[in-house]
CSV table of N, CA and C and ligand atoms in Angstrom, one decimal:
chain,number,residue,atom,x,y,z
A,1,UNK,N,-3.8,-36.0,20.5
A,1,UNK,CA,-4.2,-34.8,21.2
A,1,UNK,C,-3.3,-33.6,20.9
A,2,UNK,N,-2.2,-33.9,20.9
A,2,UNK,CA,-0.8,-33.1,20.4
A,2,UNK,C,-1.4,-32.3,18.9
A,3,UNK,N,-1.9,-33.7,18.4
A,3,UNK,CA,-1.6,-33.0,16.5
A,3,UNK,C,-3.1,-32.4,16.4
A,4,UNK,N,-3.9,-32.6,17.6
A,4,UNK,CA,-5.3,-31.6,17.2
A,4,UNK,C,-4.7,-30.3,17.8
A,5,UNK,N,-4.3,-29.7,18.8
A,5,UNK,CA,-3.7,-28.9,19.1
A,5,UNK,C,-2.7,-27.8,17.9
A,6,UNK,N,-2.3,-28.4,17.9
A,6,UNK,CA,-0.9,-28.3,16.4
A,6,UNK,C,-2.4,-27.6,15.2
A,7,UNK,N,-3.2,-28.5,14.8
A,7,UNK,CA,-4.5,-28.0,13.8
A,7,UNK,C,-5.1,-26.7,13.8
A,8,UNK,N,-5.4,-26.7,15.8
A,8,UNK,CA,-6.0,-25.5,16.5
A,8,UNK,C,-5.3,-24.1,16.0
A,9,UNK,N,-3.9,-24.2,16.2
A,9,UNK,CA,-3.5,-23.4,16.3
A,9,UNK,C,-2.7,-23.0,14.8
A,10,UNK,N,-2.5,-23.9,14.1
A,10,UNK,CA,-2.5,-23.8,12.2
A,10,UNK,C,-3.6,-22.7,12.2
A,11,UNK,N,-4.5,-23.3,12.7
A,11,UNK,CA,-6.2,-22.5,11.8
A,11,UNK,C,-6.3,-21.1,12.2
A,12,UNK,N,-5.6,-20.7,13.8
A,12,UNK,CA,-6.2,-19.6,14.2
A,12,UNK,C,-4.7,-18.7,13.8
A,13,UNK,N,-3.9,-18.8,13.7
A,13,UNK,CA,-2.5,-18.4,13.2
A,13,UNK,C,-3.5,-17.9,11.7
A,14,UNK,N,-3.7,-19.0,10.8
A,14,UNK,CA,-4.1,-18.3,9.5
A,14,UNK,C,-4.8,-17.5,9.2
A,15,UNK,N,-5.4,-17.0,10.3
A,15,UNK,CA,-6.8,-16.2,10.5
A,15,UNK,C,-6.3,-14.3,10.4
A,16,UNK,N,-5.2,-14.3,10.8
A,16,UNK,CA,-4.9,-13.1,11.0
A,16,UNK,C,-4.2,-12.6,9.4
A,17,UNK,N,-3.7,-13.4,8.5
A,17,UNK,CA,-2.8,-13.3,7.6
A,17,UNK,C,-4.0,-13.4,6.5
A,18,UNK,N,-4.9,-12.1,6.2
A,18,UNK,CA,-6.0,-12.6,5.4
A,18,UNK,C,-6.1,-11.3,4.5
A,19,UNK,N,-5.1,-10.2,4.9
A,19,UNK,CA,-4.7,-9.5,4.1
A,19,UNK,C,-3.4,-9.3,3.5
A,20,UNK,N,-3.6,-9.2,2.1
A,20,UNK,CA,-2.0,-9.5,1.7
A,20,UNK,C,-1.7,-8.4,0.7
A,21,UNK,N,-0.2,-7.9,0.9
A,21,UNK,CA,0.1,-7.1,0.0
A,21,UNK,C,0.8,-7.7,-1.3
A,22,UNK,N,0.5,-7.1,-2.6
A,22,UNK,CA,1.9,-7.8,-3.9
A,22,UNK,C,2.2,-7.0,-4.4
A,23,UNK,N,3.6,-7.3,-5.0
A,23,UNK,CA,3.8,-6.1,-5.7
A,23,UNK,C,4.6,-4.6,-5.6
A,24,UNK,N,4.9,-4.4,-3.9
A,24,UNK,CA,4.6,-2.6,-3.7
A,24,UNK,C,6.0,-2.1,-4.1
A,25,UNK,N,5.9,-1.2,-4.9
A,25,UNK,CA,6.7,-0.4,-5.2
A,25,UNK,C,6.9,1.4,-5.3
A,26,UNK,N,7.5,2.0,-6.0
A,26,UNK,CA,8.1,3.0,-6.1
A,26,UNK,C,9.0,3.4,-7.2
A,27,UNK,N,9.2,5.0,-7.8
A,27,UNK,CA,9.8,5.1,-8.6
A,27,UNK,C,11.4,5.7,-8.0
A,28,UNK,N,12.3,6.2,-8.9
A,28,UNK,CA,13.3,6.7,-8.4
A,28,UNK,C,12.8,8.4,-8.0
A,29,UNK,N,13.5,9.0,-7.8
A,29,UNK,CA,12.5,10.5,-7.5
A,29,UNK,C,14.0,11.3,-8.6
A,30,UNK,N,14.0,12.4,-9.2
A,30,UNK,CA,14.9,13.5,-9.4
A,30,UNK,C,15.4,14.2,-8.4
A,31,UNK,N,16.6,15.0,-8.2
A,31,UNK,CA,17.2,15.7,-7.7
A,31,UNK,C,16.2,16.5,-7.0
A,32,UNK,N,16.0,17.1,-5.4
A,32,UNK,CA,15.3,18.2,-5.0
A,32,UNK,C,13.8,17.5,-4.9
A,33,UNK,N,13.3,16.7,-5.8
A,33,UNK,CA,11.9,16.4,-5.7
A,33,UNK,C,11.0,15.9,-3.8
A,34,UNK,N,10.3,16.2,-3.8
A,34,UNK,CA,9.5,16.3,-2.6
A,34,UNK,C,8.7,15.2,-2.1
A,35,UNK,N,7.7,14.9,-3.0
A,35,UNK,CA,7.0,13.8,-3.1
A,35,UNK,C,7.8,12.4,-4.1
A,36,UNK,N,7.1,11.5,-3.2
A,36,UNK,CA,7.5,10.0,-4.6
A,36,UNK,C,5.8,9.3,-3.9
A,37,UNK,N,5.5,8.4,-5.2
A,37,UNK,CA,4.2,7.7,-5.2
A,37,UNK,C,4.5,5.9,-4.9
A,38,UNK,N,4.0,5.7,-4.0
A,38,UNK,CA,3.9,4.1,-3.8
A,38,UNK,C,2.6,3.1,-4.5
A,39,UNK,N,2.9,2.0,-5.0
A,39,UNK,CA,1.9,1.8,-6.0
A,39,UNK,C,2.0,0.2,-5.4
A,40,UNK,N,0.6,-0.8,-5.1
A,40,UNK,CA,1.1,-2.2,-4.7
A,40,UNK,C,-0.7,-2.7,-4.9
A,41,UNK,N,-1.1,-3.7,-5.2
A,41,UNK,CA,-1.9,-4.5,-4.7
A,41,UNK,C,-1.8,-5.0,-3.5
A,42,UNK,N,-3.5,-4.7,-3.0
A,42,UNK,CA,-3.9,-5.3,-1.7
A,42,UNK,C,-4.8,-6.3,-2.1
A,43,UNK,N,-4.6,-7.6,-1.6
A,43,UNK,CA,-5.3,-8.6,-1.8
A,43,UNK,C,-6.0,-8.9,-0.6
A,44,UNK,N,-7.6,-9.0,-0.2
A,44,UNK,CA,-8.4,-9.4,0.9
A,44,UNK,C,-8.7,-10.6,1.1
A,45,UNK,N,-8.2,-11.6,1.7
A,45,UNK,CA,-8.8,-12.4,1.5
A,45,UNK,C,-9.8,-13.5,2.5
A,46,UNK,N,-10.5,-12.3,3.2
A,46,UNK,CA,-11.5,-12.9,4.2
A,46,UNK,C,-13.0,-12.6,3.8
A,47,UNK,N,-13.8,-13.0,4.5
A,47,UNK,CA,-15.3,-13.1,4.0
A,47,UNK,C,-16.1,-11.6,4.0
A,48,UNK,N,-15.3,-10.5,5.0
A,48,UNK,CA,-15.6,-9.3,4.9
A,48,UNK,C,-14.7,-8.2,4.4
A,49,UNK,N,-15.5,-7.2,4.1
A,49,UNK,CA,-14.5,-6.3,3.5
A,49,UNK,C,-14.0,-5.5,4.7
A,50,UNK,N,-12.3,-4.7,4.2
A,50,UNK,CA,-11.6,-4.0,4.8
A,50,UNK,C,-11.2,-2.9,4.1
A,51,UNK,N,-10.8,-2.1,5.3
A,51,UNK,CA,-10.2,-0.1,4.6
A,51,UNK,C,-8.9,-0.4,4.9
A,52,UNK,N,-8.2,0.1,4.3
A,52,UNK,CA,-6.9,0.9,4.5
A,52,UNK,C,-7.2,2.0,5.1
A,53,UNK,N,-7.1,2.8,6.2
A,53,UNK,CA,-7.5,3.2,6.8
A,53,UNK,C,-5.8,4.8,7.0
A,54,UNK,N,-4.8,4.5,6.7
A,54,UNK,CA,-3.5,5.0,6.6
A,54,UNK,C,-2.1,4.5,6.8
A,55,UNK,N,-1.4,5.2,6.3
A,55,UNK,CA,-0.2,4.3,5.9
A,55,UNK,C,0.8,5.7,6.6
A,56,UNK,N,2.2,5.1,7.0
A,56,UNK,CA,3.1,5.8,7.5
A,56,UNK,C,4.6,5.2,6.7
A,57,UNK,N,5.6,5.5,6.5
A,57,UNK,CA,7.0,5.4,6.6
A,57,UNK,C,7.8,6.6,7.2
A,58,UNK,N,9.3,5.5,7.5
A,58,UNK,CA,9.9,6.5,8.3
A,58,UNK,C,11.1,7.6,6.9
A,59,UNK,N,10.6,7.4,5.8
A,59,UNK,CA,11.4,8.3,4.7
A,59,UNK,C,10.7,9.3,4.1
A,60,UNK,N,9.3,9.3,4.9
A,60,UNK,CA,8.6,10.4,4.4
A,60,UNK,C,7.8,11.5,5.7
A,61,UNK,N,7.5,12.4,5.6
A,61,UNK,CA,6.9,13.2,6.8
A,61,UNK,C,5.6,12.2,7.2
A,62,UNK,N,4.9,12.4,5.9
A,62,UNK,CA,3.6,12.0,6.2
A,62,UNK,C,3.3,10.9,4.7
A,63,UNK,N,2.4,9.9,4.9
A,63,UNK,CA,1.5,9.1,4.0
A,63,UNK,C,0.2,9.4,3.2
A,64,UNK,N,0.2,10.2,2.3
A,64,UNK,CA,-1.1,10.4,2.0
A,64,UNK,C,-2.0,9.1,0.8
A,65,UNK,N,-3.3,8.7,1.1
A,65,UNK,CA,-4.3,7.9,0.4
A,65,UNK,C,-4.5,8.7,-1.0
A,66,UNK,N,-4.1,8.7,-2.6
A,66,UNK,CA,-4.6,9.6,-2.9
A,66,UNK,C,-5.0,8.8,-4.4
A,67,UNK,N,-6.4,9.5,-4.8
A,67,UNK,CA,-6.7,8.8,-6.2
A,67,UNK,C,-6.6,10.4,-7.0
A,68,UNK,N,-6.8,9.4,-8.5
A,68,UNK,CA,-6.6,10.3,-9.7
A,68,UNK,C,-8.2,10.7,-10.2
A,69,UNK,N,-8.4,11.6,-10.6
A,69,UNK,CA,-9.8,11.5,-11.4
A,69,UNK,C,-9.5,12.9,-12.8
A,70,UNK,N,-10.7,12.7,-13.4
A,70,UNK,CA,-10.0,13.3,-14.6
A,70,UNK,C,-11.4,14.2,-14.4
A,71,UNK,N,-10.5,15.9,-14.8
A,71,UNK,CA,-11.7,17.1,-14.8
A,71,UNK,C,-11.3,17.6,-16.3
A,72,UNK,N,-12.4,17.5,-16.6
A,72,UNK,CA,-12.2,17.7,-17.7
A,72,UNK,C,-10.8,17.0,-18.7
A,73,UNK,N,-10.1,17.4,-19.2
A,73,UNK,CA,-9.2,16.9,-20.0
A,73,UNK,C,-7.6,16.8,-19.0
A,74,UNK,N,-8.3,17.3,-17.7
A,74,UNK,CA,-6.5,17.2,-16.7
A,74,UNK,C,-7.0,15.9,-15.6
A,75,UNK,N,-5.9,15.0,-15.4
A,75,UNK,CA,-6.2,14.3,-14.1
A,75,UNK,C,-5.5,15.8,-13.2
A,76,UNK,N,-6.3,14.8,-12.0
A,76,UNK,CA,-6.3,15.6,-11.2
A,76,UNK,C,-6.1,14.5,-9.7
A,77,UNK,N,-5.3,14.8,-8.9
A,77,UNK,CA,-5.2,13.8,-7.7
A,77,UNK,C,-6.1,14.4,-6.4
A,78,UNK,N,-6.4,13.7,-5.1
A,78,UNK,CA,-7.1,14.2,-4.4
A,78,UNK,C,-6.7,13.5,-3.3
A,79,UNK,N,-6.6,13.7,-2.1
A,79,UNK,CA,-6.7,13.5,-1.2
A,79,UNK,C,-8.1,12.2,0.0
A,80,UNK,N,-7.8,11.1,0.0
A,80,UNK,CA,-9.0,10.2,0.4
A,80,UNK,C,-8.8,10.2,1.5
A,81,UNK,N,-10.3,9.7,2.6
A,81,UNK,CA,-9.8,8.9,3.6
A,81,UNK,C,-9.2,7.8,4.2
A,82,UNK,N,-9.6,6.6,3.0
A,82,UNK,CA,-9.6,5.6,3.3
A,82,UNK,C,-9.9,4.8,1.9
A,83,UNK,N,-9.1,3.4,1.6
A,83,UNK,CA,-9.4,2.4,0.2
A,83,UNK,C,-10.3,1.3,0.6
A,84,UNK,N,-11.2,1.1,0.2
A,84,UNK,CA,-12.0,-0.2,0.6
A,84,UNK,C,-11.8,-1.1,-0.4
A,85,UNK,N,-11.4,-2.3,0.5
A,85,UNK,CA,-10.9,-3.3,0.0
A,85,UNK,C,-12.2,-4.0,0.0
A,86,UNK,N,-12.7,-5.1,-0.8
A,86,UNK,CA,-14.0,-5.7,-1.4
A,86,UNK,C,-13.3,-7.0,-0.5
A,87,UNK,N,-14.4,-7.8,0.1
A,87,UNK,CA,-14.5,-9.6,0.6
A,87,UNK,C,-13.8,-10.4,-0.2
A,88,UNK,N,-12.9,-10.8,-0.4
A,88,UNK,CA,-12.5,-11.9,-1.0
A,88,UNK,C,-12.1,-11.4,-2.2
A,89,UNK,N,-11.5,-10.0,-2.4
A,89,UNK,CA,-11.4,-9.5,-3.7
A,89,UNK,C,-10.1,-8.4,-3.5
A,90,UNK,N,-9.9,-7.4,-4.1
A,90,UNK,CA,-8.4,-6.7,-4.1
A,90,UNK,C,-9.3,-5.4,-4.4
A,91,UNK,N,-7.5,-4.5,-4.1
A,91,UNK,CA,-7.8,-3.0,-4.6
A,91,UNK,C,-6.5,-2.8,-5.3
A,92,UNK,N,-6.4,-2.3,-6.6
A,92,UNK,CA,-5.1,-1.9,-6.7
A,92,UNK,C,-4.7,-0.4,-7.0
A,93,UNK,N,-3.6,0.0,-6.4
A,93,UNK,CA,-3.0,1.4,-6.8
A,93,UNK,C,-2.2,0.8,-7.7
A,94,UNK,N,-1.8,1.8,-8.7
A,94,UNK,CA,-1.5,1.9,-10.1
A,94,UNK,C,-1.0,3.4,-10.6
A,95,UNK,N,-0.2,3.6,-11.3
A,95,UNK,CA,-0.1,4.9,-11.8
A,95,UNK,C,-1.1,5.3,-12.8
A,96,UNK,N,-1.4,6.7,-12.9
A,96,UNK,CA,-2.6,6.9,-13.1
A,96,UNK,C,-4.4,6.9,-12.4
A,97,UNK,N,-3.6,5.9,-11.1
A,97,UNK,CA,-4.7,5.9,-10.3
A,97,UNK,C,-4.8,6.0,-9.3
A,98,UNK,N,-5.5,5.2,-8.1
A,98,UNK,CA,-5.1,5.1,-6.7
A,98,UNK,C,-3.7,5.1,-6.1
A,99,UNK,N,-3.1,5.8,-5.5
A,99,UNK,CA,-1.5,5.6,-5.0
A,99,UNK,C,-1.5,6.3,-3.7
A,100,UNK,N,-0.6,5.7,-3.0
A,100,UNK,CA,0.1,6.7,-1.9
A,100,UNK,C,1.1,7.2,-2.2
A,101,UNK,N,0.8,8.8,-1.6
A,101,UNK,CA,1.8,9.9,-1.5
A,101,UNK,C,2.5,10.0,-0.7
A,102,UNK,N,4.3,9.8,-0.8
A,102,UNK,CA,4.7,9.6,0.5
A,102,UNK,C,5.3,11.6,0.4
A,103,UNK,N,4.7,11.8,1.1
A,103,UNK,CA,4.7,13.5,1.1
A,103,UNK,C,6.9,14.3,1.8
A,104,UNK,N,6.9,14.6,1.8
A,104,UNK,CA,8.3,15.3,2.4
A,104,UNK,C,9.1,13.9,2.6
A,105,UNK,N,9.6,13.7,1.2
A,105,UNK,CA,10.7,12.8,1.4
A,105,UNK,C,12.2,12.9,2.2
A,106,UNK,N,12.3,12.1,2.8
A,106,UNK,CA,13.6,12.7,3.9
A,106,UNK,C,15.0,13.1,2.8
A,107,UNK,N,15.0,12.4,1.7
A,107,UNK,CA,16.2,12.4,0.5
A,107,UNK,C,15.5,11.5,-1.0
A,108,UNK,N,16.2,12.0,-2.0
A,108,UNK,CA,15.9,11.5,-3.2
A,108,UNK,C,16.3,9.7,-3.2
A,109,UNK,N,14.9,9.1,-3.9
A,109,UNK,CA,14.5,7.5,-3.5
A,109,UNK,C,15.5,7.4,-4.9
A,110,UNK,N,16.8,6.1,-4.9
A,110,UNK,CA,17.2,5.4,-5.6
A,110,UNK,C,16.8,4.2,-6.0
A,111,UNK,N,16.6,4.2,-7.6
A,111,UNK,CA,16.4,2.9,-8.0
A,111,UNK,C,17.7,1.7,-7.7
A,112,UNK,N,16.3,0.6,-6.8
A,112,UNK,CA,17.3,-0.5,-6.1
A,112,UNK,C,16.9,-0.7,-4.9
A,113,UNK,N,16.9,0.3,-4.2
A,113,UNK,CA,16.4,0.6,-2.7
A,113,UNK,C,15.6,0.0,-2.1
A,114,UNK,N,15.3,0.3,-1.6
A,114,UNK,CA,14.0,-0.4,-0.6
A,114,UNK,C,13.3,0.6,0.4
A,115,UNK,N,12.3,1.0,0.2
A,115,UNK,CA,11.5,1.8,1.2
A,115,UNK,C,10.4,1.4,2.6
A,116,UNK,N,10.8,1.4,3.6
A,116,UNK,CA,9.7,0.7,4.3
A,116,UNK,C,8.1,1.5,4.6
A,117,UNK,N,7.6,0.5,4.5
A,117,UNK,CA,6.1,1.0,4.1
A,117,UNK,C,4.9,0.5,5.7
A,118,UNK,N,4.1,1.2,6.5
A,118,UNK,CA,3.3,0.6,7.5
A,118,UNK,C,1.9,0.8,6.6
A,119,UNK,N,1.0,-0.1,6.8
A,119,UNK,CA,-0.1,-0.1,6.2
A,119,UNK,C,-1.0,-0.1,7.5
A,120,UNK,N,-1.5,0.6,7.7
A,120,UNK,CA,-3.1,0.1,8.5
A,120,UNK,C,-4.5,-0.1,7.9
A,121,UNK,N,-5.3,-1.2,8.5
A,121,UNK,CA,-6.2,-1.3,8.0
A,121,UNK,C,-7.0,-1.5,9.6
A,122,UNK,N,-8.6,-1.7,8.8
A,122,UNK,CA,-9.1,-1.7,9.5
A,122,UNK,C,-9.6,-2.8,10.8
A,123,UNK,N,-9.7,-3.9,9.8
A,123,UNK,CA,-9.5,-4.7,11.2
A,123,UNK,C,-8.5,-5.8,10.7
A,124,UNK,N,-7.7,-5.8,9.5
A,124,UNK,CA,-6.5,-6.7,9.2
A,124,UNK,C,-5.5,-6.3,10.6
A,125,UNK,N,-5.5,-4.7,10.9
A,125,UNK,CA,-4.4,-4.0,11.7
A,125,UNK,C,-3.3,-3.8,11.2
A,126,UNK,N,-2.0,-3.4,11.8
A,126,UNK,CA,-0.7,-2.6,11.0
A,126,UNK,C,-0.2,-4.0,10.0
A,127,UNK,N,0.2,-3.9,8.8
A,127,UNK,CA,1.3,-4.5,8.0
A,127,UNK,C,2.3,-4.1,7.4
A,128,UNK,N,3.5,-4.5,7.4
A,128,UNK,CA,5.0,-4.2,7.0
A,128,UNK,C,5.0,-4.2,5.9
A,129,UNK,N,5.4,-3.5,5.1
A,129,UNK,CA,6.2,-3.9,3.7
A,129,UNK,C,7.2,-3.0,3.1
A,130,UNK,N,7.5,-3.2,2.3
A,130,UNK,CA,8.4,-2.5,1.7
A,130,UNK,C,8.7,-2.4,0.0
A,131,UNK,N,8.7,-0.4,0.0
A,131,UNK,CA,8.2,-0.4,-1.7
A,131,UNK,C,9.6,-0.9,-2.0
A,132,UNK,N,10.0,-1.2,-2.8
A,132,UNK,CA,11.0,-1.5,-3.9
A,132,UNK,C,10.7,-0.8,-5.3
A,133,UNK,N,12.2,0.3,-5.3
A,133,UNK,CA,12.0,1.3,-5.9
A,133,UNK,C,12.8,0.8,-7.2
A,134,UNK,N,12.1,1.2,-8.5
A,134,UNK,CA,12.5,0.8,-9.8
A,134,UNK,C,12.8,2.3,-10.6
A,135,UNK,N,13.3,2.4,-11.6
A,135,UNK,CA,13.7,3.3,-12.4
A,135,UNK,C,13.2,4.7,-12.7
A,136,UNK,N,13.5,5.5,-12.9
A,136,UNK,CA,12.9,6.5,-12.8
A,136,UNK,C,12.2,6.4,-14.2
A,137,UNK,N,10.9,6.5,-14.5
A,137,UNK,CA,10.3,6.5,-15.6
A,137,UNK,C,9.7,5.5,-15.8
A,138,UNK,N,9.8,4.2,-14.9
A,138,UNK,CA,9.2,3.0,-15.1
A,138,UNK,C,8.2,3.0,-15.1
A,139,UNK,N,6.8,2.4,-15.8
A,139,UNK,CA,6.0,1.8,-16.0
A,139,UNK,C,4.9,3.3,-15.7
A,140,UNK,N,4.4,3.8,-16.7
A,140,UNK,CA,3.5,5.1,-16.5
A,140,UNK,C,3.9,6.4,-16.4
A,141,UNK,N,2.9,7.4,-15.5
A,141,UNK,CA,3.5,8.6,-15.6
A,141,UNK,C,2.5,8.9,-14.3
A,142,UNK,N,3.1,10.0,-13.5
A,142,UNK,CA,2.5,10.5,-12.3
A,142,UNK,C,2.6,12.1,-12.7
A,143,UNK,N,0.7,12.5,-12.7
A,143,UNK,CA,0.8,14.3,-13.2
A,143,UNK,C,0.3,14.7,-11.5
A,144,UNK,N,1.2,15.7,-11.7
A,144,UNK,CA,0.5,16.5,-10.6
A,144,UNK,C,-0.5,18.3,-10.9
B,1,CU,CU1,-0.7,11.9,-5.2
């Protein structure tokens, strides 16, 4: 009776952990710079889809959702409401693409560091993580 109990509560424990973050990072920022971009795969992995819905840290004013699209020969970034995550499937931000803006950085992000990151979604609800900031120039390019 003990170890069906112990089962019960394995199953419903697993139930909440069905969104997963990999990956999340950040670049170093330059001297005076304002914004820095957070970049991570979201992995879904329940039978329905979920939003990201907004994200907060305490090193930046505000969190903005933002994708890239190309007008003409410039990307261009924008401002979203929300990322929809697919059923059983992922969303990834990437440079060049989908990312959050962490807007009015409190001080310039060192490579090494660690940034904490809140994620809300929509019915996952809040998750912790933390970007981990790599070199300034690493892996792409962010135009504004
Ligand atoms: Cu942006």
């Amino acid at each position: 009776m003990r170890f069906l109990f112990f089962i019960m509560f394995f199953f419903s424990g697993a139930a909440f952990a069905q969104v997963e973050i990999e990956n999340p990072w950040s670049r170093a920022t330059p001297p005076g710079a304002k914004v820095a971009a957070g970049y991570l795969l979201i992995r879904n992995k329940a039978a329905a889809a979920d939003k990201l819905i907004g994200a907060s840290s305490p090193m930046a004013a505000r969190v903005e959702p933002h994708v890239t699209e190309k007008q003409g020969d410039v990307l261009r970034m924008r401002e979203v409401k929300s990322y929809e995550v697919p059923a059983k499937g992922s969303f990834e931000l990437k440079p060049g693409g989908a990312h959050l803006m962490l807007v009015d950085i409190k001080r310039p992000f060192k490579a090494g560091e660690k940034v904490p990151l809140v994620l809300r979604f929509q019915k996952a609800g809040e998750i912790n993580t933390e970007l981990e900031v790599k070199a300034l120039g690493a892996t792409g390019t962010h135009s504004h």
